[in-house]
Amino acid sequence: MPELDGVRIGIVGLGYVGLPLAVEFGRRHRTVGFDIKPARIRELRSGRDSTLETEPAELKAAKKLVFTDRIEKLRECTVFIVTVPTPVDEFKRPDLTPLEKASASVGTVLKKGDIVVYESTVYPGATEEVCVPILERVSGLRFNRDFFAGYSPERINPGDKEHRLVTIRKITSGSTPAAAATVDALYAGIIKAGTHRATSIRVAEAAKVIENTQRDVNIALINELAMLFERMGIDTQEVLEAAGTKWNFLGFRPGLVGGHCIGVDPYYLTHKAQQIGFHPEMILAGRRTNDMMGAYVVSRIVKAMLRKKIAVQGARVLLLGLTFKENCPDIRNTRVVDIVHELRGFGARVDVFDPWADAAEVQHEYGFRTIAAPRAGAYDAVVIAVAHRQFRDMGARGIRRLGKRRSVLFDIKYVLRKGQADGRL
């Protein structure tokens, strides 16, 4: 087991991934949590986490953890762990800008013998082809002689209080056998579920990116089946429940595919595939299917309204939920915004209510604000877009009260039982 007594850890990026990691390491090792946003540092120093991934008591328990927005404060660290976002741009191409900037920042404080570990989701080869050259250029050090690298993909599931950082098995890897052993030992010290040491950084990168690509393709299949069954007059949920009685049937459900992982990661893999001359037909087909689900959902809502002789032009529509998943404040890459834009394209007036989302963040990210509370009896259509527990608690009767006497209730997330809504996927 490598010697870890003197290790000092620097976490670069304190979002949904970085903060839980910093807290766990901060219980055992001297740890510096770095983020470029001063407001985030002030918040964490006050003992509050707006992502709700870490409780105040957990922050307090990390006695060896300090927070800073000054990169110089990481100069004494010996292990750097980079946990910045890896989004796609408007053309669905990987945007490595945050990763490149983080690598450049780390390069300014990198010393001989240090290890830089990346957790951000990338395509196979990105760590050694993109990040390492930046570290070398900025630091003036030589890779695998003066400093080393590792890759340990994040597996955070925002809002999930059961599957936490320490209860999910961790993949680790390193650029040399010694570095791999050190990285693995470091994570093994905090991950109760254990670790899996991959044979190379590229293997670890590939393992991460296919986890969510597999889910994306499977959800796309179910979404396509939902479209088919709707045309056939068959209830998709009933079909899935029946098929689910077989032990090896996978329990996927139709719906919008957003968030920071499933709706993004496949584009990293397809980008690399096309670079080397391989066209990934199934992966891209799945992405196309899932990307058009917002338009499909709106077509179903509009048809339901027209069946009740409700004019869509000028209609008031309420969307319940905006975050990319239930019971968490994460609005990254939420596909509910597709429904907002599609409905407004039909001339509808759309209100969005989400008790979990931060209104200012929504305004900054998507250009509109959520409402503080919906008004009862005001809407021509009410759409359950996210299965927050607050909406489940309202039940069909409570949600119906938000609509006019003649209105449409459409359930995207199977919050209500069959027959309680006017339509569902």
C-alpha positions as CSV (number, residue, x, y, z in Angstrom):
1,M,0.0,0.0,0.0
2,P,1.5,3.4,-1.0
3,E,2.3,5.8,1.8
4,L,-0.4,8.4,2.1
5,D,0.3,10.0,5.5
6,G,1.7,13.2,4.0
7,V,-0.7,13.6,1.1
8,R,-2.3,17.0,0.6
9,I,-5.3,17.0,-1.7
10,G,-6.6,19.9,-3.9
11,I,-10.1,19.5,-5.4
12,V,-10.6,21.7,-8.4
13,G,-14.3,22.5,-8.9
14,L,-16.8,22.3,-6.1
15,G,-20.1,21.4,-7.8
16,Y,-22.1,18.2,-7.5
17,V,-19.0,16.0,-7.9
18,G,-16.2,18.0,-6.3
19,L,-17.8,19.0,-3.0
20,P,-18.8,15.5,-1.8
21,L,-15.3,14.4,-2.7
22,A,-13.7,17.3,-0.9
23,V,-15.8,16.6,2.2
24,E,-14.9,12.9,2.3
25,F,-11.2,13.5,1.8
26,G,-11.4,16.4,4.3
27,R,-12.2,14.0,7.0
28,R,-8.9,12.2,6.6
29,H,-6.4,14.4,4.8
30,R,-5.5,18.0,4.5
31,T,-7.7,19.1,1.7
32,V,-8.2,22.4,-0.2
33,G,-11.4,22.9,-2.1
34,F,-11.0,25.3,-5.0
35,D,-13.7,27.0,-7.1
36,I,-13.5,30.0,-9.4
37,K,-16.8,31.4,-8.1
38,P,-16.3,33.5,-5.0
39,A,-20.0,33.2,-4.2
40,R,-19.7,29.5,-4.0
41,I,-16.8,29.7,-1.6
42,R,-18.7,32.2,0.6
43,E,-21.6,29.8,0.7
44,L,-19.5,26.8,1.6
45,R,-17.6,28.7,4.3
46,S,-20.9,29.6,5.8
47,G,-21.8,25.9,6.0
48,R,-24.4,25.8,3.3
49,D,-24.5,23.8,0.0
50,S,-27.0,25.0,-2.6
51,T,-26.7,21.8,-4.6
52,L,-28.1,19.9,-1.5
53,E,-25.6,17.1,-2.1
54,T,-23.9,17.7,1.3
55,E,-25.5,18.4,4.6
56,P,-24.3,21.1,7.0
57,A,-23.3,18.5,9.5
58,E,-21.1,16.8,6.8
59,L,-19.4,20.1,6.0
60,K,-18.7,20.6,9.6
61,A,-17.3,17.1,10.1
62,A,-14.6,17.7,7.4
63,K,-12.2,19.3,9.9
64,K,-9.2,19.2,7.5
65,L,-11.0,20.9,4.6
66,V,-10.6,24.6,3.7
67,F,-12.2,26.4,0.7
68,T,-10.6,29.0,-1.5
69,D,-11.0,30.8,-4.9
70,R,-7.3,31.5,-5.1
71,I,-5.4,28.9,-7.1
72,E,-2.1,29.8,-5.2
73,K,-3.6,28.2,-2.1
74,L,-3.2,24.8,-3.8
75,R,0.5,25.1,-4.2
76,E,1.3,22.8,-1.2
77,C,-1.0,20.1,-2.5
78,T,0.5,16.9,-3.8
79,V,-2.6,15.4,-5.4
80,F,-4.9,17.4,-7.6
81,I,-8.4,16.1,-8.5
82,V,-10.2,17.9,-11.3
83,T,-14.0,17.8,-11.2
84,V,-15.1,20.5,-13.6
85,P,-18.0,20.2,-16.1
86,T,-17.6,18.7,-19.6
87,P,-20.6,20.0,-21.6
88,V,-21.3,20.0,-25.3
89,D,-21.7,23.2,-27.4
90,E,-24.7,24.2,-29.6
91,F,-23.5,21.8,-32.3
92,K,-23.4,18.9,-29.9
93,R,-19.6,18.8,-29.9
94,P,-17.5,18.3,-26.8
95,D,-16.7,21.6,-25.1
96,L,-13.4,21.0,-23.2
97,T,-12.9,24.6,-22.3
98,P,-13.5,24.2,-18.5
99,L,-11.2,21.2,-18.5
100,E,-8.5,23.0,-20.4
101,K,-8.7,26.0,-18.2
102,A,-8.6,23.9,-15.0
103,S,-5.6,22.0,-16.4
104,A,-3.8,25.3,-17.1
105,S,-4.6,26.5,-13.5
106,V,-3.3,23.3,-12.0
107,G,-0.2,23.6,-14.2
108,T,0.7,26.9,-12.4
109,V,1.1,25.1,-9.1
110,L,2.3,21.7,-10.2
111,K,5.5,20.4,-8.7
112,K,7.8,17.4,-9.1
113,G,6.2,14.2,-7.8
114,D,2.6,15.5,-7.9
115,I,-0.3,13.5,-9.4
116,V,-3.2,15.1,-11.3
117,V,-6.4,13.0,-11.3
118,Y,-9.3,13.8,-13.6
119,E,-12.9,12.9,-12.8
120,S,-14.7,14.8,-15.5
121,T,-16.3,12.7,-18.2
122,V,-14.3,12.7,-21.4
123,Y,-13.8,10.5,-24.5
124,P,-11.1,7.8,-24.4
125,G,-7.7,9.5,-24.7
126,A,-8.6,13.0,-23.7
127,T,-6.7,13.0,-20.4
128,E,-3.4,12.2,-22.1
129,E,-4.0,13.9,-25.4
130,V,-5.6,17.2,-24.2
131,C,-5.0,17.7,-20.5
132,V,-1.4,16.4,-20.0
133,P,0.1,18.6,-22.8
134,I,-1.4,21.6,-21.1
135,L,0.0,20.6,-17.7
136,E,3.5,20.1,-19.3
137,R,3.4,23.4,-21.2
138,V,2.3,25.5,-18.2
139,S,4.4,23.8,-15.5
140,G,7.5,23.1,-17.6
141,L,7.6,19.6,-16.2
142,R,7.8,16.3,-18.0
143,F,4.9,13.8,-17.9
144,N,5.6,10.5,-16.2
145,R,9.0,11.8,-15.1
146,D,8.3,14.8,-13.0
147,F,4.5,14.5,-12.5
148,F,1.9,11.8,-13.1
149,A,-1.8,11.5,-14.0
150,G,-4.8,9.4,-13.1
151,Y,-8.4,9.1,-14.1
152,S,-11.2,8.1,-11.7
153,P,-14.6,8.8,-13.3
154,E,-17.3,10.4,-11.2
155,R,-20.5,8.4,-10.5
156,I,-22.5,11.0,-8.7
157,N,-26.3,10.7,-9.0
158,P,-27.7,14.1,-8.0
159,G,-30.5,14.0,-5.5
160,D,-29.9,10.3,-4.7
161,K,-29.6,9.9,-1.0
162,E,-29.1,6.1,-1.2
163,H,-26.4,5.8,-3.8
164,R,-23.8,8.2,-2.4
165,L,-20.1,8.8,-3.2
166,V,-18.9,6.3,-0.7
167,T,-21.4,3.6,-1.5
168,I,-20.7,3.4,-5.2
169,R,-17.7,1.4,-6.4
170,K,-15.0,3.6,-7.8
171,I,-13.0,3.0,-11.0
172,T,-9.4,4.2,-10.7
173,S,-6.4,4.3,-13.0
174,G,-2.9,5.9,-13.3
175,S,-0.4,6.8,-16.0
176,T,2.2,4.4,-14.4
177,P,1.9,1.3,-12.2
178,A,3.1,3.3,-9.2
179,A,0.7,6.2,-9.9
180,A,-2.2,3.8,-10.4
181,A,-1.4,2.1,-7.0
182,T,-1.3,5.5,-5.3
183,V,-4.6,6.7,-6.9
184,D,-6.3,3.5,-6.0
185,A,-5.1,3.6,-2.4
186,L,-6.2,7.2,-2.1
187,Y,-9.8,6.4,-3.1
188,A,-9.9,3.1,-1.3
189,G,-9.5,5.1,1.9
190,I,-12.9,6.8,1.5
191,I,-15.0,4.5,-0.8
192,K,-16.7,1.9,1.4
193,A,-17.9,0.0,-1.7
194,G,-14.4,-0.5,-2.8
195,T,-12.4,0.3,-6.0
196,H,-11.8,-1.3,-9.4
197,R,-8.3,-0.5,-10.8
198,A,-8.5,-0.2,-14.6
199,T,-5.5,-1.3,-16.6
200,S,-5.1,2.2,-18.2
201,I,-6.4,5.7,-18.1
202,R,-8.0,5.1,-21.6
203,V,-9.9,2.0,-20.3
204,A,-11.2,4.0,-17.3
205,E,-12.3,6.9,-19.6
206,A,-14.1,4.5,-21.9
207,A,-15.8,2.7,-19.0
208,K,-17.3,5.9,-17.8
209,V,-18.5,7.2,-21.2
210,I,-20.3,3.9,-22.0
211,E,-22.2,3.7,-18.7
212,N,-24.5,6.6,-19.7
213,T,-24.3,5.8,-23.4
214,Q,-25.8,2.4,-22.7
215,R,-28.7,4.0,-20.7
216,D,-29.3,6.6,-23.4
217,V,-29.7,3.9,-26.1
218,N,-32.0,1.8,-23.9
219,I,-34.2,4.8,-23.1
220,A,-34.3,5.7,-26.7
221,L,-35.6,2.3,-27.5
222,I,-38.4,2.7,-24.9
223,N,-39.2,6.2,-26.2
224,E,-39.6,4.8,-29.7
225,L,-41.8,2.0,-28.4
226,A,-43.9,4.6,-26.6
227,M,-44.5,6.4,-29.9
228,L,-45.4,3.2,-31.6
229,F,-47.8,2.0,-28.8
230,E,-49.5,5.4,-28.8
231,R,-50.4,5.0,-32.5
232,M,-51.6,1.5,-31.7
233,G,-53.8,2.6,-28.9
234,I,-51.8,0.6,-26.3
235,D,-50.8,2.0,-22.9
236,T,-47.0,1.9,-22.7
237,Q,-46.8,1.7,-18.9
238,E,-49.0,-1.4,-18.9
239,V,-46.8,-3.0,-21.6
240,L,-43.7,-2.3,-19.5
241,E,-45.3,-3.7,-16.3
242,A,-46.2,-6.8,-18.1
243,A,-42.8,-7.3,-19.8
244,G,-41.2,-6.5,-16.4
245,T,-42.5,-9.8,-14.9
246,K,-39.6,-11.5,-16.7
247,W,-36.5,-11.6,-14.5
248,N,-34.1,-10.2,-17.1
249,F,-36.2,-7.4,-18.6
250,L,-34.6,-4.0,-18.1
251,G,-36.8,-1.5,-16.3
252,F,-36.4,1.6,-18.4
253,R,-39.2,4.1,-18.8
254,P,-40.0,6.6,-21.6
255,G,-39.3,10.3,-21.0
256,L,-37.1,13.3,-21.5
257,V,-33.4,12.6,-21.4
258,G,-31.4,15.5,-20.0
259,G,-28.9,16.2,-17.2
260,H,-25.2,16.5,-17.1
261,C,-24.5,12.8,-18.1
262,I,-27.0,10.8,-20.2
263,G,-27.8,13.6,-22.6
264,V,-24.2,14.6,-23.0
265,D,-21.8,11.7,-22.6
266,P,-22.7,9.9,-25.8
267,Y,-21.6,12.9,-27.8
268,Y,-18.1,12.6,-26.4
269,L,-17.9,9.0,-27.5
270,T,-19.3,9.7,-31.0
271,H,-17.0,12.6,-31.4
272,K,-14.0,10.4,-30.8
273,A,-15.4,7.7,-33.0
274,Q,-15.8,10.0,-35.9
275,Q,-12.3,11.3,-35.4
276,I,-10.9,7.9,-36.1
277,G,-13.3,7.2,-39.0
278,F,-16.0,5.1,-37.3
279,H,-19.6,6.1,-37.6
280,P,-21.6,5.0,-34.5
281,E,-25.0,4.5,-36.0
282,M,-26.9,3.1,-33.0
283,I,-25.5,5.7,-30.5
284,L,-26.4,8.6,-32.8
285,A,-29.8,7.1,-33.6
286,G,-30.6,6.9,-29.9
287,R,-29.5,10.5,-29.4
288,R,-31.7,11.7,-32.2
289,T,-34.7,9.9,-30.7
290,N,-34.2,11.3,-27.3
291,D,-33.4,14.8,-28.5
292,M,-36.8,15.0,-30.3
293,M,-38.9,13.8,-27.3
294,G,-39.7,17.4,-26.2
295,A,-41.4,18.1,-29.6
296,Y,-43.2,14.7,-29.5
297,V,-44.5,15.4,-26.0
298,V,-45.9,18.8,-27.1
299,S,-47.6,17.2,-30.1
300,R,-49.4,14.9,-27.6
301,I,-50.4,17.8,-25.4
302,V,-51.7,19.8,-28.3
303,K,-53.7,16.9,-29.6
304,A,-55.2,16.4,-26.1
305,M,-56.1,20.1,-26.0
306,L,-57.7,20.1,-29.4
307,R,-59.8,17.0,-28.5
308,K,-61.3,19.1,-25.7
309,K,-61.8,22.1,-28.1
310,I,-59.2,24.2,-26.3
311,A,-57.4,26.7,-28.6
312,V,-53.7,26.3,-28.2
313,Q,-53.0,29.9,-29.5
314,G,-53.2,32.1,-26.3
315,A,-53.8,29.1,-24.0
316,R,-52.3,29.3,-20.5
317,V,-50.1,26.2,-19.8
318,L,-48.5,25.2,-16.5
319,L,-45.4,23.0,-16.4
320,L,-44.9,21.4,-13.1
321,G,-41.1,20.9,-12.7
322,L,-38.0,22.1,-14.6
323,T,-35.0,20.3,-13.1
324,F,-33.6,17.4,-15.1
325,K,-34.7,14.9,-12.5
326,E,-36.9,14.7,-9.4
327,N,-36.2,16.0,-5.9
328,C,-32.9,17.9,-6.8
329,P,-32.2,21.5,-7.8
330,D,-30.0,20.6,-10.8
331,I,-31.2,22.3,-14.0
332,R,-28.2,21.4,-16.2
333,N,-29.2,20.4,-19.7
334,T,-32.9,19.9,-18.6
335,R,-35.0,19.0,-21.6
336,V,-38.1,20.5,-20.0
337,V,-37.0,23.7,-21.7
338,D,-37.7,22.0,-25.0
339,I,-41.3,21.7,-24.0
340,V,-41.4,25.4,-23.0
341,H,-40.0,26.5,-26.4
342,E,-42.3,24.2,-28.4
343,L,-45.4,25.3,-26.6
344,R,-44.5,29.0,-27.0
345,G,-43.9,28.3,-30.7
346,F,-47.6,27.3,-30.8
347,G,-48.5,30.7,-29.2
348,A,-49.2,29.3,-25.8
349,R,-48.5,31.3,-22.6
350,V,-46.3,29.1,-20.4
351,D,-45.7,29.2,-16.7
352,V,-43.1,27.0,-15.1
353,F,-43.3,26.1,-11.4
354,D,-40.5,24.2,-9.7
355,P,-40.1,24.3,-5.9
356,W,-36.5,22.9,-6.2
357,A,-35.1,25.2,-9.0
358,D,-33.4,28.5,-8.2
359,A,-35.3,31.2,-10.2
360,A,-32.3,33.4,-10.7
361,E,-30.3,30.5,-12.0
362,V,-33.1,29.5,-14.4
363,Q,-33.2,33.1,-15.7
364,H,-29.4,33.2,-16.2
365,E,-29.3,29.8,-17.9
366,Y,-32.5,29.7,-20.0
367,G,-33.7,33.3,-20.2
368,F,-37.0,32.9,-18.3
369,R,-38.0,32.8,-14.7
370,T,-40.1,30.2,-12.8
371,I,-43.2,31.4,-11.0
372,A,-43.3,31.5,-7.2
373,A,-46.6,29.6,-7.1
374,P,-49.3,28.6,-9.6
375,R,-52.8,30.1,-9.3
376,A,-55.7,27.6,-8.9
377,G,-58.1,27.4,-11.8
378,A,-56.0,29.5,-14.1
379,Y,-54.7,27.0,-16.7
380,D,-56.0,25.4,-19.9
381,A,-53.4,22.7,-19.6
382,V,-51.2,21.4,-16.7
383,V,-48.2,19.2,-17.5
384,I,-46.4,17.1,-14.9
385,A,-42.9,17.4,-16.3
386,V,-40.8,16.3,-13.2
387,A,-41.9,13.8,-10.5
388,H,-41.0,16.0,-7.5
389,R,-42.4,14.6,-4.2
390,Q,-44.4,17.9,-3.8
391,F,-46.4,17.0,-7.0
392,R,-46.9,13.4,-5.9
393,D,-48.2,14.6,-2.6
394,M,-50.7,16.9,-4.4
395,G,-52.3,13.9,-6.1
396,A,-54.6,14.1,-9.1
397,R,-57.3,16.1,-7.3
398,G,-54.8,18.8,-6.1
399,I,-53.2,19.1,-9.5
400,R,-56.5,19.2,-11.3
401,R,-57.5,22.3,-9.2
402,L,-54.8,24.2,-10.9
403,G,-56.6,23.9,-14.3
404,K,-59.8,25.5,-15.5
405,R,-63.0,23.6,-15.4
406,R,-62.3,22.4,-19.0
407,S,-58.6,21.7,-19.1
408,V,-56.0,19.1,-20.0
409,L,-53.8,17.3,-17.5
410,F,-50.8,15.5,-19.1
411,D,-48.5,13.3,-17.1
412,I,-45.0,12.8,-18.5
413,K,-43.6,11.0,-15.4
414,Y,-46.3,8.5,-14.5
415,V,-47.0,10.4,-11.2
416,L,-50.7,9.6,-11.5
417,R,-52.5,6.3,-12.0
418,K,-54.0,5.4,-15.4
419,G,-57.2,7.3,-16.0
420,Q,-56.3,10.2,-13.7
421,A,-54.7,12.2,-16.4
422,D,-55.9,13.1,-20.0
423,G,-52.7,11.7,-21.4
424,R,-49.3,10.2,-20.5
425,L,-46.3,8.8,-22.4
